[in-house]
Short mmCIF file of C-alpha atoms in Angstrom, two decimals:
data_model
loop_
_atom_site.label_atom_id
_atom_site.label_comp_id
_atom_site.label_asym_id
_atom_site.label_seq_id
_atom_site.Cartn_x
_atom_site.Cartn_y
_atom_site.Cartn_z
CA UNK A 497 -6.68 -2.70 -25.14
CA UNK A 498 -8.26 -6.09 -24.58
CA UNK A 499 -12.05 -6.08 -24.25
CA UNK A 500 -12.73 -6.40 -20.48
CA UNK A 501 -15.98 -8.26 -21.22
CA UNK A 502 -14.36 -10.94 -23.39
CA UNK A 503 -15.50 -14.29 -22.03
CA UNK A 504 -17.55 -12.46 -19.40
CA UNK A 505 -21.13 -13.23 -20.43
CA UNK A 506 -23.63 -11.96 -17.88
CA UNK A 507 -25.44 -14.72 -15.99
CA UNK A 508 -28.53 -14.89 -13.81
CA UNK A 509 -26.21 -15.64 -10.87
CA UNK A 510 -24.49 -12.28 -11.38
CA UNK A 511 -27.79 -10.39 -11.40
CA UNK A 512 -28.87 -12.08 -8.16
CA UNK A 513 -25.41 -11.73 -6.55
CA UNK A 514 -25.63 -7.98 -7.01
CA UNK A 515 -28.66 -7.68 -4.69
CA UNK A 516 -26.95 -8.36 -1.30
CA UNK A 517 -24.15 -5.98 -2.19
CA UNK A 518 -26.61 -3.24 -3.09
CA UNK A 519 -28.64 -3.76 0.09
CA UNK A 520 -25.51 -3.44 2.20
CA UNK A 521 -24.07 -0.77 -0.05
CA UNK A 522 -26.82 1.77 0.66
CA UNK A 523 -26.22 2.08 4.42
CA UNK A 524 -22.46 1.61 3.99
CA UNK A 525 -22.31 4.41 1.42
CA UNK A 526 -24.33 6.73 3.62
CA UNK A 527 -22.09 5.89 6.58
CA UNK A 528 -19.01 6.71 4.50
CA UNK A 529 -20.43 10.16 3.75
CA UNK A 530 -21.00 10.68 7.46
CA UNK A 531 -17.45 9.56 8.20
CA UNK A 532 -16.04 12.03 5.68
CA UNK A 533 -18.01 14.90 7.22
CA UNK A 534 -20.26 15.53 4.21
CA UNK A 535 -23.83 14.67 3.27
CA UNK A 536 -24.45 10.90 3.15
CA UNK A 537 -25.74 11.38 -0.40
CA UNK A 538 -22.10 11.71 -1.54
CA UNK A 539 -21.49 8.17 -0.31
CA UNK A 540 -24.63 6.87 -2.01
CA UNK A 541 -23.68 8.27 -5.39
CA UNK A 542 -20.10 7.09 -4.97
CA UNK A 543 -21.29 3.53 -4.27
CA UNK A 544 -23.37 3.60 -7.42
CA UNK A 545 -20.65 5.02 -9.69
CA UNK A 546 -17.77 3.01 -8.28
CA UNK A 547 -19.51 -0.34 -8.51
CA UNK A 548 -20.79 0.11 -12.06
CA UNK A 549 -18.06 2.07 -13.85
CA UNK A 550 -15.12 0.81 -11.80
CA UNK A 551 -16.38 -2.76 -11.98
CA UNK A 552 -16.56 -2.54 -15.77
CA UNK A 553 -12.78 -2.09 -16.05
CA UNK A 554 -11.16 -4.11 -13.27
CA UNK A 555 -8.65 -6.85 -13.94
CA UNK A 556 -9.74 -8.51 -10.68
CA UNK A 557 -13.17 -9.44 -12.00
CA UNK A 558 -14.95 -9.93 -8.68
CA UNK A 559 -13.55 -6.77 -7.07
CA UNK A 560 -16.17 -4.29 -5.88
CA UNK A 561 -15.09 -0.66 -6.23
CA UNK A 562 -17.00 1.41 -3.67
CA UNK A 563 -16.55 3.64 -0.63
CA UNK A 564 -14.08 2.48 2.02
CA UNK A 565 -13.62 3.63 5.60
CA UNK A 566 -9.93 4.45 5.13
CA UNK A 567 -10.46 6.62 2.04
CA UNK A 568 -13.50 8.32 3.61
CA UNK A 569 -11.56 9.15 6.77
CA UNK A 570 -8.63 10.41 4.73
CA UNK A 571 -10.87 12.57 2.56
CA UNK A 572 -12.63 13.92 5.62
CA UNK A 573 -9.34 14.94 7.25
CA UNK A 574 -8.43 16.92 4.13
CA UNK A 575 -11.69 18.88 4.35
CA UNK A 576 -11.37 19.77 8.03
CA UNK A 577 -10.15 23.33 7.41
CA UNK A 578 -12.51 24.01 4.50
CA UNK A 579 -15.60 26.14 5.13
CA UNK A 580 -18.76 24.02 5.54
CA UNK A 581 -20.40 25.79 2.60
CA UNK A 582 -17.57 24.69 0.27
CA UNK A 583 -17.00 21.23 1.73
CA UNK A 584 -19.35 19.41 -0.64
CA UNK A 585 -17.78 20.96 -3.75
CA UNK A 586 -14.28 20.31 -2.37
CA UNK A 587 -15.10 16.63 -1.81
CA UNK A 588 -16.15 16.26 -5.45
CA UNK A 589 -12.98 17.98 -6.72
CA UNK A 590 -10.81 15.86 -4.40
CA UNK A 591 -12.43 12.75 -5.87
CA UNK A 592 -11.79 14.01 -9.40
CA UNK A 593 -8.10 14.68 -8.70
CA UNK A 594 -7.69 11.30 -7.01
CA UNK A 595 -9.24 9.58 -10.04
CA UNK A 596 -6.87 11.37 -12.43
CA UNK A 597 -3.90 10.47 -10.20
CA UNK A 598 -4.90 6.79 -10.20
CA UNK A 599 -5.11 6.69 -13.99
CA UNK A 600 -1.71 8.40 -14.26
CA UNK A 601 -0.31 5.80 -11.85
CA UNK A 602 -1.66 3.08 -14.13
CA UNK A 603 -0.18 4.67 -17.26
CA UNK A 604 3.22 4.98 -15.53
CA UNK A 605 2.95 1.36 -14.38
CA UNK A 606 3.46 2.19 -10.72
CA UNK A 607 1.63 -0.92 -9.53
CA UNK A 608 4.88 -2.68 -8.75
CA UNK A 609 5.70 -0.10 -6.09
CA UNK A 610 2.79 -1.13 -3.86
CA UNK A 611 4.97 -3.95 -2.56
CA UNK A 612 7.26 -1.40 -0.92
CA UNK A 613 4.52 -0.54 1.60
CA UNK A 614 5.22 -3.15 4.24
CA UNK A 615 2.57 -5.37 5.76
CA UNK A 616 3.42 -4.06 9.23
CA UNK A 617 2.93 -0.43 8.19
CA UNK A 618 -0.35 -1.12 6.39
CA UNK A 619 -1.68 -3.12 9.33
CA UNK A 620 -0.75 -0.35 11.77
CA UNK A 621 -2.43 2.21 9.53
CA UNK A 622 -5.65 0.24 9.12
CA UNK A 623 -5.72 -0.50 12.85
CA UNK A 624 -5.37 3.22 13.54
CA UNK A 625 -8.11 4.01 11.02
CA UNK A 626 -10.44 1.52 12.73
CA UNK A 627 -9.70 3.04 16.15
CA UNK A 628 -10.30 6.56 14.81
CA UNK A 629 -13.65 5.48 13.39
CA UNK A 630 -14.76 4.03 16.73
CA UNK A 631 -13.62 7.10 18.68
CA UNK A 632 -14.91 9.60 16.12
CA UNK A 633 -18.36 8.04 15.73
CA UNK A 634 -19.03 7.56 19.44
CA UNK A 635 -20.44 11.13 19.83
CA UNK A 636 -22.78 10.58 16.86
CA UNK A 637 -23.89 7.21 18.24
CA UNK A 638 -25.03 8.76 21.54
CA UNK A 639 -26.08 12.18 20.21
CA UNK A 640 -23.61 14.09 22.38
CA UNK A 641 -21.44 17.12 21.60
CA UNK A 642 -17.74 16.45 21.59
CA UNK A 643 -14.61 18.54 21.95
CA UNK A 644 -11.06 17.61 21.04
CA UNK A 645 -8.48 17.97 18.29
CA UNK A 646 -8.40 14.24 17.52
CA UNK A 647 -11.01 11.48 17.57
CA UNK A 648 -9.65 9.86 20.74
CA UNK A 649 -10.03 13.11 22.70
CA UNK A 650 -13.60 13.51 21.44
CA UNK A 651 -14.44 10.04 22.72
CA UNK A 652 -12.87 10.86 26.10
CA UNK A 653 -14.96 14.04 26.30
CA UNK A 654 -18.16 12.03 25.74
CA UNK A 655 -17.25 9.49 28.41
CA UNK A 656 -16.42 12.22 30.95
CA UNK A 657 -19.67 14.14 30.33
CA UNK A 658 -22.51 11.57 30.52
CA UNK A 659 -25.10 14.25 31.26
CA UNK A 660 -24.76 15.53 27.69
CA UNK A 661 -25.98 12.25 26.17
CA UNK A 662 -29.24 12.29 24.20
CA UNK A 663 -30.91 9.15 25.51
CA UNK A 664 -33.22 8.58 22.52
CA UNK A 665 -30.08 8.64 20.35
CA UNK A 666 -28.42 6.20 22.75
CA UNK A 667 -31.36 3.79 22.44
CA UNK A 668 -31.45 4.06 18.62
CA UNK A 669 -27.67 3.59 18.35
CA UNK A 670 -27.53 0.70 20.82
CA UNK A 671 -30.40 -1.08 19.06
CA UNK A 672 -28.62 -0.69 15.72
CA UNK A 673 -25.39 -2.14 17.15
CA UNK A 674 -27.27 -5.07 18.67
CA UNK A 675 -29.06 -5.86 15.42
CA UNK A 676 -25.88 -5.58 13.35
CA UNK A 677 -24.10 -8.08 15.60
CA UNK A 678 -27.05 -10.45 16.04
CA UNK A 679 -28.16 -10.64 12.39
CA UNK A 680 -24.55 -11.02 11.20
CA UNK A 681 -24.40 -14.31 13.11
CA UNK A 682 -27.34 -15.78 11.21
CA UNK A 683 -27.82 -16.89 7.61
CA UNK A 684 -29.26 -13.45 6.91
CA UNK A 685 -25.94 -11.71 7.53
CA UNK A 686 -26.00 -10.15 4.05
CA UNK A 687 -28.86 -7.88 5.19
CA UNK A 688 -27.45 -7.11 8.66
CA UNK A 689 -26.73 -3.47 7.73
CA UNK A 690 -30.25 -3.05 6.39
CA UNK A 691 -31.78 -4.49 9.55
CA UNK A 692 -29.63 -2.22 11.69
CA UNK A 693 -30.93 0.73 9.70
CA UNK A 694 -34.65 -0.02 9.22
CA UNK A 695 -35.71 -1.22 12.70
CA UNK A 696 -34.20 1.70 14.69
CA UNK A 697 -35.58 4.15 12.10
CA UNK A 698 -39.08 2.69 12.51
CA UNK A 699 -38.76 2.91 16.31
CA UNK A 700 -37.68 6.55 16.16
CA UNK A 701 -40.52 7.51 13.85
CA UNK A 702 -43.10 5.58 15.87
CA UNK A 703 -42.10 7.26 19.13
CA UNK A 704 -41.60 10.69 17.60
CA UNK A 705 -38.09 11.21 18.94
CA UNK A 706 -37.30 14.57 17.33
CA UNK A 707 -34.03 14.98 19.24
CA UNK A 708 -32.38 12.23 17.20
CA UNK A 709 -30.34 13.66 14.30
CA UNK A 710 -31.31 12.42 10.83
CA UNK A 711 -29.66 12.26 7.44
CA UNK A 712 -31.73 15.15 6.06
CA UNK A 713 -30.20 17.46 8.67
CA UNK A 714 -26.76 16.75 7.21
CA UNK A 715 -27.79 17.89 3.74
CA UNK A 716 -30.60 17.82 1.22
CA UNK A 717 -31.27 14.46 -0.40
CA UNK A 718 -31.86 15.00 -4.15
CA UNK A 719 -34.76 13.15 -5.68
CA UNK A 720 -34.78 11.34 -9.00
CA UNK A 721 -31.98 10.11 -11.26
CA UNK A 722 -28.53 11.53 -10.37
CA UNK A 723 -27.37 13.60 -13.36
CA UNK A 724 -23.70 14.36 -14.11
CA UNK A 725 -22.40 17.77 -13.09
CA UNK A 726 -19.13 19.55 -13.81
CA UNK A 727 -17.08 19.84 -10.56
CA UNK A 728 -16.48 23.37 -9.21
CA UNK A 729 -12.76 23.69 -9.90
CA UNK A 730 -12.68 27.09 -8.17
CA UNK A 731 -12.21 25.27 -4.83
CA UNK A 732 -9.05 23.51 -6.06
CA UNK A 733 -6.03 24.24 -3.87
CA UNK A 734 -2.53 22.80 -3.22
CA UNK A 735 -3.72 21.25 0.06
CA UNK A 736 -6.63 19.61 -1.74
CA UNK A 737 -4.29 18.16 -4.36
CA UNK A 738 -1.93 16.86 -1.66
CA UNK A 739 -4.87 15.29 0.14
CA UNK A 740 -6.09 13.67 -3.06
CA UNK A 741 -2.66 12.12 -3.60
CA UNK A 742 -2.74 10.70 -0.06
CA UNK A 743 -6.18 9.24 -0.75
CA UNK A 744 -4.77 7.78 -3.98
CA UNK A 745 -2.01 5.95 -2.11
CA UNK A 746 -4.49 4.52 0.40
CA UNK A 747 -6.94 3.37 -2.27
CA UNK A 748 -4.32 1.78 -4.51
CA UNK A 749 -2.53 -0.12 -1.74
CA UNK A 750 -5.87 -1.38 -0.39
CA UNK A 751 -6.94 -2.33 -3.90
CA UNK A 752 -3.79 -4.42 -4.34
CA UNK A 753 -4.72 -6.30 -1.17
CA UNK A 754 -8.25 -6.92 -2.46
CA UNK A 755 -6.83 -8.40 -5.67
CA UNK A 756 -4.88 -10.95 -3.62
CA UNK A 757 -7.99 -11.94 -1.64
CA UNK A 758 -10.27 -12.45 -4.65
CA UNK A 759 -8.44 -14.33 -7.46
CA UNK A 760 -10.16 -14.61 -10.82
CA UNK A 761 -12.37 -17.73 -11.15
CA UNK A 762 -10.68 -18.78 -14.40
CA UNK A 763 -7.21 -18.64 -12.84
CA UNK A 764 -6.03 -15.66 -14.89
CA UNK A 765 -3.70 -13.28 -13.07
CA UNK A 766 -4.92 -9.85 -12.04
CA UNK A 767 -2.99 -6.86 -13.36
CA UNK A 768 -2.31 -4.26 -10.71
CA UNK A 769 -1.96 -1.35 -13.13
CA UNK A 770 -5.26 -2.18 -14.81
CA UNK A 771 -6.94 -2.26 -11.39
CA UNK A 772 -5.35 1.15 -10.73
CA UNK A 773 -6.98 2.44 -13.90
CA UNK A 774 -10.35 0.88 -13.04
CA UNK A 775 -10.40 2.53 -9.63
CA UNK A 776 -9.43 5.80 -11.31
CA UNK A 777 -12.35 5.47 -13.72
CA UNK A 778 -14.66 4.77 -10.78
CA UNK A 779 -13.50 7.96 -9.08
CA UNK A 780 -13.92 10.06 -12.23
CA UNK A 781 -17.55 8.98 -12.60
CA UNK A 782 -18.08 9.32 -8.86
CA UNK A 783 -16.95 12.96 -9.13
CA UNK A 784 -19.28 13.57 -12.08
CA UNK A 785 -22.19 12.22 -10.02
CA UNK A 786 -21.16 14.33 -6.96
CA UNK A 787 -19.74 11.34 -5.13
CA UNK A 788 -16.67 10.82 -2.94
CA UNK A 789 -13.50 8.68 -3.28
CA UNK A 790 -13.96 4.98 -4.01
CA UNK A 791 -11.61 2.02 -4.17
CA UNK A 792 -11.46 -1.75 -3.96
CA UNK A 793 -13.37 -2.83 -0.84
CA UNK A 794 -12.32 -6.03 0.91
CA UNK A 795 -15.64 -6.40 2.76
CA UNK A 796 -17.90 -5.71 -0.22
CA UNK A 797 -15.78 -7.94 -2.46
CA UNK A 798 -16.17 -10.76 0.09
CA UNK A 799 -19.97 -10.28 0.01
CA UNK A 800 -19.87 -10.38 -3.78
CA UNK A 801 -17.95 -13.66 -3.80
CA UNK A 802 -20.14 -15.21 -1.08
CA UNK A 803 -23.30 -14.22 -2.98
CA UNK A 804 -22.20 -16.38 -5.94
CA UNK A 805 -20.73 -13.82 -8.35
CA UNK A 806 -19.31 -15.32 -11.52
CA UNK A 807 -18.11 -12.31 -13.53
CA UNK A 808 -17.59 -8.56 -13.28
CA UNK A 809 -21.30 -8.13 -14.05
CA UNK A 810 -22.15 -8.93 -10.41
CA UNK A 811 -20.38 -5.81 -9.12
CA UNK A 812 -21.92 -3.74 -11.90
CA UNK A 813 -25.40 -5.04 -11.11
CA UNK A 814 -24.96 -4.14 -7.45
CA UNK A 815 -24.46 -0.55 -8.66
CA UNK A 816 -27.61 -0.75 -10.77
CA UNK A 817 -29.59 -2.14 -7.84
CA UNK A 818 -28.40 0.79 -5.70
CA UNK A 819 -29.76 3.12 -8.37
CA UNK A 820 -33.13 1.32 -8.21
CA UNK A 821 -33.20 1.67 -4.42
CA UNK A 822 -32.34 5.36 -4.66
CA UNK A 823 -35.10 6.06 -7.18
CA UNK A 824 -37.68 4.11 -5.20
CA UNK A 825 -36.77 5.22 -1.68
CA UNK A 826 -35.09 8.62 -2.01
CA UNK A 827 -37.75 10.19 0.22
CA UNK A 828 -37.11 7.68 3.00
CA UNK A 829 -33.32 8.08 3.00
CA UNK A 830 -33.49 11.54 4.60
CA UNK A 831 -35.36 10.18 7.64
CA UNK A 832 -32.67 7.66 8.58
CA UNK A 833 -31.24 8.45 12.06
CA UNK A 834 -27.56 9.34 12.15
CA UNK A 835 -26.83 7.03 15.14
CA UNK A 836 -27.64 4.03 12.95
CA UNK A 837 -24.98 5.05 10.44
CA UNK A 838 -22.52 5.57 13.28
CA UNK A 839 -23.38 2.08 14.52
CA UNK A 840 -22.66 0.59 11.08
CA UNK A 841 -19.25 2.29 11.02
CA UNK A 842 -18.33 1.27 14.57
CA UNK A 843 -19.31 -2.39 14.14
CA UNK A 844 -17.45 -2.58 10.81
CA UNK A 845 -14.37 -0.92 12.32
CA UNK A 846 -14.26 -3.28 15.29
CA UNK A 847 -14.76 -6.25 12.97
CA UNK A 848 -11.83 -5.16 10.81
CA UNK A 849 -9.39 -5.28 13.74
CA UNK A 850 -7.50 -8.52 13.14
CA UNK A 851 -5.90 -9.09 16.54
CA UNK A 852 -4.29 -12.38 15.48
CA UNK A 853 -2.52 -10.54 12.68
CA UNK A 854 -1.33 -7.85 15.07
CA UNK A 855 0.01 -10.48 17.48
CA UNK A 856 1.84 -12.24 14.63
CA UNK A 857 3.50 -8.99 13.53
CA UNK A 858 4.35 -8.06 17.12
CA UNK A 859 6.09 -11.41 17.55
CA UNK A 860 8.08 -11.21 14.31
CA UNK A 861 10.80 -8.83 15.50
CA UNK A 862 11.72 -5.32 16.58
CA UNK A 863 11.58 -3.79 13.09
CA UNK A 864 8.04 -5.00 12.36
CA UNK A 865 6.91 -4.11 15.87
CA UNK A 866 8.29 -0.58 15.57
CA UNK A 867 6.68 -0.02 12.17
CA UNK A 868 3.31 -1.25 13.42
CA UNK A 869 3.41 0.86 16.60
CA UNK A 870 4.68 4.08 15.04
CA UNK A 871 2.18 3.98 12.18
CA UNK A 872 -0.70 3.20 14.57
CA UNK A 873 0.17 6.11 16.88
CA UNK A 874 0.71 8.46 13.91
CA UNK A 875 -2.72 7.56 12.55
CA UNK A 876 -4.32 8.32 15.92
CA UNK A 877 -2.56 11.64 16.52
CA UNK A 878 -2.03 13.09 13.03
CA UNK A 879 -4.32 13.82 10.08
CA UNK A 880 -4.71 10.70 7.97
CA UNK A 881 -2.84 12.32 5.07
CA UNK A 882 0.18 12.95 7.33
CA UNK A 883 -0.07 9.44 8.75
CA UNK A 884 0.14 8.05 5.20
CA UNK A 885 3.36 10.02 4.69
CA UNK A 886 4.76 8.63 7.94
CA UNK A 887 3.80 5.12 6.85
CA UNK A 888 5.46 5.46 3.44
CA UNK A 889 8.61 6.89 5.05
CA UNK A 890 8.75 4.01 7.54
CA UNK A 891 8.30 1.51 4.71
CA UNK A 892 11.26 2.98 2.82
CA UNK A 893 13.42 3.07 5.94
CA UNK A 894 12.52 -0.53 6.70
CA UNK A 895 13.38 -1.51 3.13
CA UNK A 896 16.82 0.10 3.33
CA UNK A 897 17.42 -1.28 6.79
CA UNK A 898 16.42 -4.75 5.67
CA UNK A 899 18.77 -4.51 2.70
CA UNK A 900 21.62 -3.76 5.09
CA UNK A 901 20.67 -6.52 7.52
CA UNK A 902 20.13 -9.16 4.83
CA UNK A 903 23.50 -8.55 3.19
CA UNK A 904 25.84 -11.51 3.53
CA UNK A 905 29.46 -11.67 2.36
CA UNK A 906 31.24 -15.02 2.00
CA UNK A 907 34.69 -16.07 0.89
CA UNK A 908 35.00 -18.51 -2.02
CA UNK A 909 37.96 -20.90 -1.96
CA UNK A 910 39.15 -22.54 -5.16
CA UNK A 911 39.22 -26.35 -4.93
CA UNK A 912 40.11 -27.66 -8.39
CA UNK A 913 37.37 -26.28 -10.65
CA UNK A 914 34.96 -25.74 -7.75
CA UNK A 915 34.31 -22.75 -5.50
CA UNK A 916 33.64 -23.52 -1.82
CA UNK A 917 32.21 -21.00 0.66
CA UNK A 918 34.06 -20.07 3.85
CA UNK A 919 34.33 -17.23 6.35
CA UNK A 920 35.58 -13.81 5.22
CA UNK A 921 38.88 -12.85 6.90
CA UNK A 922 38.93 -9.59 8.84
CA UNK A 923 42.43 -8.72 7.56
CA UNK A 924 44.34 -9.54 4.38
CA UNK A 925 47.68 -11.35 4.48
CA UNK A 926 50.73 -10.82 2.29
CA UNK A 927 50.36 -12.14 -1.27
CA UNK A 928 46.87 -13.44 -0.49
CA UNK A 929 44.08 -13.91 -3.02
CA UNK A 930 40.60 -13.53 -1.54
CA UNK A 931 37.45 -14.18 -3.57
CA UNK A 932 34.30 -12.58 -2.14
CA UNK A 933 30.68 -13.26 -3.06
CA UNK A 934 27.82 -11.06 -1.90
CA UNK A 935 24.21 -12.00 -1.17
CA UNK A 936 21.75 -9.11 -0.91
CA UNK A 937 21.24 -5.61 -2.24
CA UNK A 938 24.20 -3.32 -2.90
CA UNK A 939 22.16 -0.14 -3.05
CA UNK A 940 22.62 2.58 -0.43
CA UNK A 941 22.65 0.96 3.03
CA UNK A 942 23.60 -2.42 1.57
CA UNK A 943 26.70 -0.90 -0.04
CA UNK A 944 27.68 0.67 3.30
CA UNK A 945 27.28 -2.70 5.00
CA UNK A 946 29.56 -4.29 2.40
CA UNK A 947 32.15 -1.61 3.12
CA UNK A 948 32.26 -2.62 6.78
CA UNK A 949 32.71 -6.32 5.89
CA UNK A 950 35.50 -6.07 3.34
CA UNK A 951 38.78 -7.47 4.69
CA UNK A 952 41.14 -4.74 5.91
CA UNK A 953 44.27 -4.47 3.67
CA UNK A 954 46.25 -2.42 6.22
CA UNK A 955 49.67 -3.96 6.90
CA UNK A 956 49.47 -6.53 4.08
CA UNK A 957 51.49 -6.54 0.83
CA UNK A 958 50.53 -7.35 -2.76
CA UNK A 959 47.10 -8.81 -1.84
CA UNK A 960 44.41 -9.32 -4.48
CA UNK A 961 40.65 -9.23 -3.80
CA UNK A 962 38.21 -10.63 -6.36
CA UNK A 963 34.64 -9.39 -5.86
CA UNK A 964 32.04 -11.50 -7.63
CA UNK A 965 29.09 -9.45 -9.01
CA UNK A 966 27.29 -11.98 -11.17
CA UNK A 967 23.57 -11.27 -11.70
CA UNK A 968 23.76 -7.54 -10.91
CA UNK A 969 22.64 -5.44 -13.87
CA UNK A 970 23.08 -2.12 -12.06
CA UNK A 971 24.76 -0.71 -8.98
CA UNK A 972 24.42 2.54 -7.06
CA UNK A 973 26.77 5.52 -7.00
CA UNK A 974 27.32 4.72 -3.32
CA UNK A 975 28.66 1.33 -4.31
CA UNK A 976 30.96 2.92 -6.91
CA UNK A 977 32.32 5.28 -4.26
CA UNK A 978 32.99 2.39 -1.86
CA UNK A 979 34.65 0.26 -4.55
CA UNK A 980 36.82 3.19 -5.60
CA UNK A 981 37.95 3.75 -2.01
CA UNK A 982 38.77 0.05 -1.53
CA UNK A 983 40.64 -0.10 -4.86
CA UNK A 984 42.80 2.85 -3.71
CA UNK A 985 43.58 1.04 -0.45
CA UNK A 986 44.64 -2.09 -2.31
CA UNK A 987 46.78 -0.05 -4.71
CA UNK A 988 48.53 1.48 -1.71
CA UNK A 989 49.83 -1.96 -0.66
CA UNK A 990 50.74 -3.01 -4.18
CA UNK A 991 47.56 -5.07 -4.53
CA UNK A 992 44.68 -4.97 -6.95
CA UNK A 993 40.89 -5.25 -7.02
CA UNK A 994 39.30 -7.57 -9.59
CA UNK A 995 35.57 -7.60 -10.39
CA UNK A 996 34.22 -10.83 -11.91
CA UNK A 997 30.83 -11.80 -13.35
CA UNK A 998 30.36 -8.25 -14.65
CA UNK A 999 27.17 -7.51 -16.57
CA UNK A 1000 27.69 -5.47 -19.80
CA UNK A 1001 25.33 -2.76 -18.47
CA UNK A 1002 27.67 -2.06 -15.57
CA UNK A 1003 30.63 -1.76 -17.90
CA UNK A 1004 28.81 0.82 -20.02
CA UNK A 1005 28.54 2.99 -16.89
CA UNK A 1006 31.94 2.25 -15.35
CA UNK A 1007 33.96 3.20 -18.41
CA UNK A 1008 37.77 3.30 -18.47
CA UNK A 1009 37.57 7.06 -18.90
CA UNK A 1010 35.47 7.43 -15.73
CA UNK A 1011 37.85 5.26 -13.72
CA UNK A 1012 40.93 7.05 -15.05
CA UNK A 1013 39.54 10.44 -14.00
CA UNK A 1014 39.18 9.12 -10.45
CA UNK A 1015 42.56 7.40 -10.47
CA UNK A 1016 41.06 3.94 -10.01
CA UNK A 1017 42.64 0.73 -11.32
CA UNK A 1018 40.23 -2.21 -11.46
CA UNK A 1019 40.40 -5.39 -13.52
CA UNK A 1020 37.05 -6.43 -15.07
CA UNK A 1021 36.01 -9.96 -16.00
CA UNK A 1022 32.69 -10.11 -17.90
CA UNK A 1023 30.17 -12.80 -17.00
CA UNK A 1024 29.85 -15.79 -19.32
CA UNK A 1025 27.18 -18.46 -19.68
CA UNK A 1026 29.28 -20.79 -17.49
CA UNK A 1027 28.83 -19.99 -13.81
CA UNK A 1028 32.15 -19.32 -12.08
CA UNK A 1029 34.17 -19.14 -15.29
CA UNK A 1030 35.00 -15.42 -15.06
CA UNK A 1031 35.86 -15.76 -11.36
CA UNK A 1032 38.26 -18.64 -12.02
CA UNK A 1033 39.84 -16.63 -14.85
CA UNK A 1034 40.33 -13.72 -12.46
CA UNK A 1035 41.84 -16.10 -9.90
CA UNK A 1036 44.30 -17.50 -12.48
CA UNK A 1037 45.42 -13.97 -13.46
CA UNK A 1038 45.74 -13.04 -9.77
CA UNK A 1039 48.05 -16.02 -9.21
CA UNK A 1040 50.25 -14.86 -12.10
CA UNK A 1041 50.35 -11.34 -10.62
CA UNK A 1042 51.28 -12.64 -7.15
CA UNK A 1043 54.03 -14.90 -8.55
CA UNK A 1044 55.50 -12.03 -10.55
CA UNK A 1045 55.53 -9.85 -7.43
CA UNK A 1046 57.35 -12.56 -5.51
CA UNK A 1047 60.02 -12.97 -8.17
CA UNK A 1048 60.57 -9.22 -8.30
#
């Protein structure tokens, strides 16, 4: 394997660029732990491990591997039915399984399959995740109890019961939101999260507002250097494995998007499978340090680039700076008010809602609109793991539907040594030779669409159809079934089906023995280096066949 640090000498710019990421990474990591329903310390350790160990292996050199809202929400939904006492251990094991799954995906070179998750589905999913974060964190922001099976219902309960609000929590949360928005509009935007955390915390401590929930109440904050621990595999269960796989899908698809947004400075192309492996490594070390799932973060990567990062060392240094902050301020972390973390999540979620993108997708057609809407609603109403399954299913259905819609069949007419396109006839005529060319996929739905567009041989005599298949190295069993049926129909009228431009790989599958067993008679014309040569040869033989039929 190529040395990931080749040509990646650490610079002073990388060391400095790591500081803003670390400053923002501390509150963001804590907020991710809150979002997942576990102690914020899990998010802190995950931010440290992901940035350093994941950043050491990425192909996208400026990518920051850390906690993300989508993966935290997905992980949290998996742990909903797990006893609170076991939730921390289960989170660590889930992270371990997800890391292993990501590395396996890299070994199997599954990176190419990320393109099958459509942009509409991913946008609908991320929009739903953002909405769930806003709804789910509203009770924490205002210190109110909430009831409801989904985040939206919990938010409605808070709005309908204003007397249950804890007003000190409301003040702390509102101040954090105001600071996050105001500071982000200045040149100090890199420390907006820190400002939204420190000032409300100081206010709460100064006024002695004991009713405001703090981080220490969510779990003990360990002091000192985080030491590796072996995960408690006794909590492993089928549902935990299924949840980890869902988290894996989310992380890997998001990571592929991050790679597109942060190209390598030297122009070298990122390798999706290597980024898969890097994120897997980040999750393995996160699990060893009692962290939670991590993946490529679009927001943190943008901060890294803006801060002047030159190499992968910038992301790694941001992890080291987080470690320094943890060692120096571990006692202070436990006194941070929970409403400030909720404010960080809500502001980030609202900021991630790209309305212009939604409008563009909504205007691009019924298929994209349906995929966006269904995935968004599924994410709001179902557990995130189930919503991922719905999104993947919709992506596959859209792919097959698009294959069917995009299929185009044209007739080729022979003019001298040229082939000219024209309209496909609906019915064949006596002694007619029809050459057909197909644009689009012939798998599954595409093959069925071709079946509906082949000219009907009923009532004709001795017609020949030449189907051009140049450039197709493989075809589906559905296509074979359809071709066999059409060949039988042509045989019934004394005609014949010719296939031109045949790739040798197809012929190794469609052997004479296979065709004989099914009673199919097809003439094959292998592709040559000259485009159209096999089709013209088929046409010449078809003319001879037609003339012989006429004489007889």
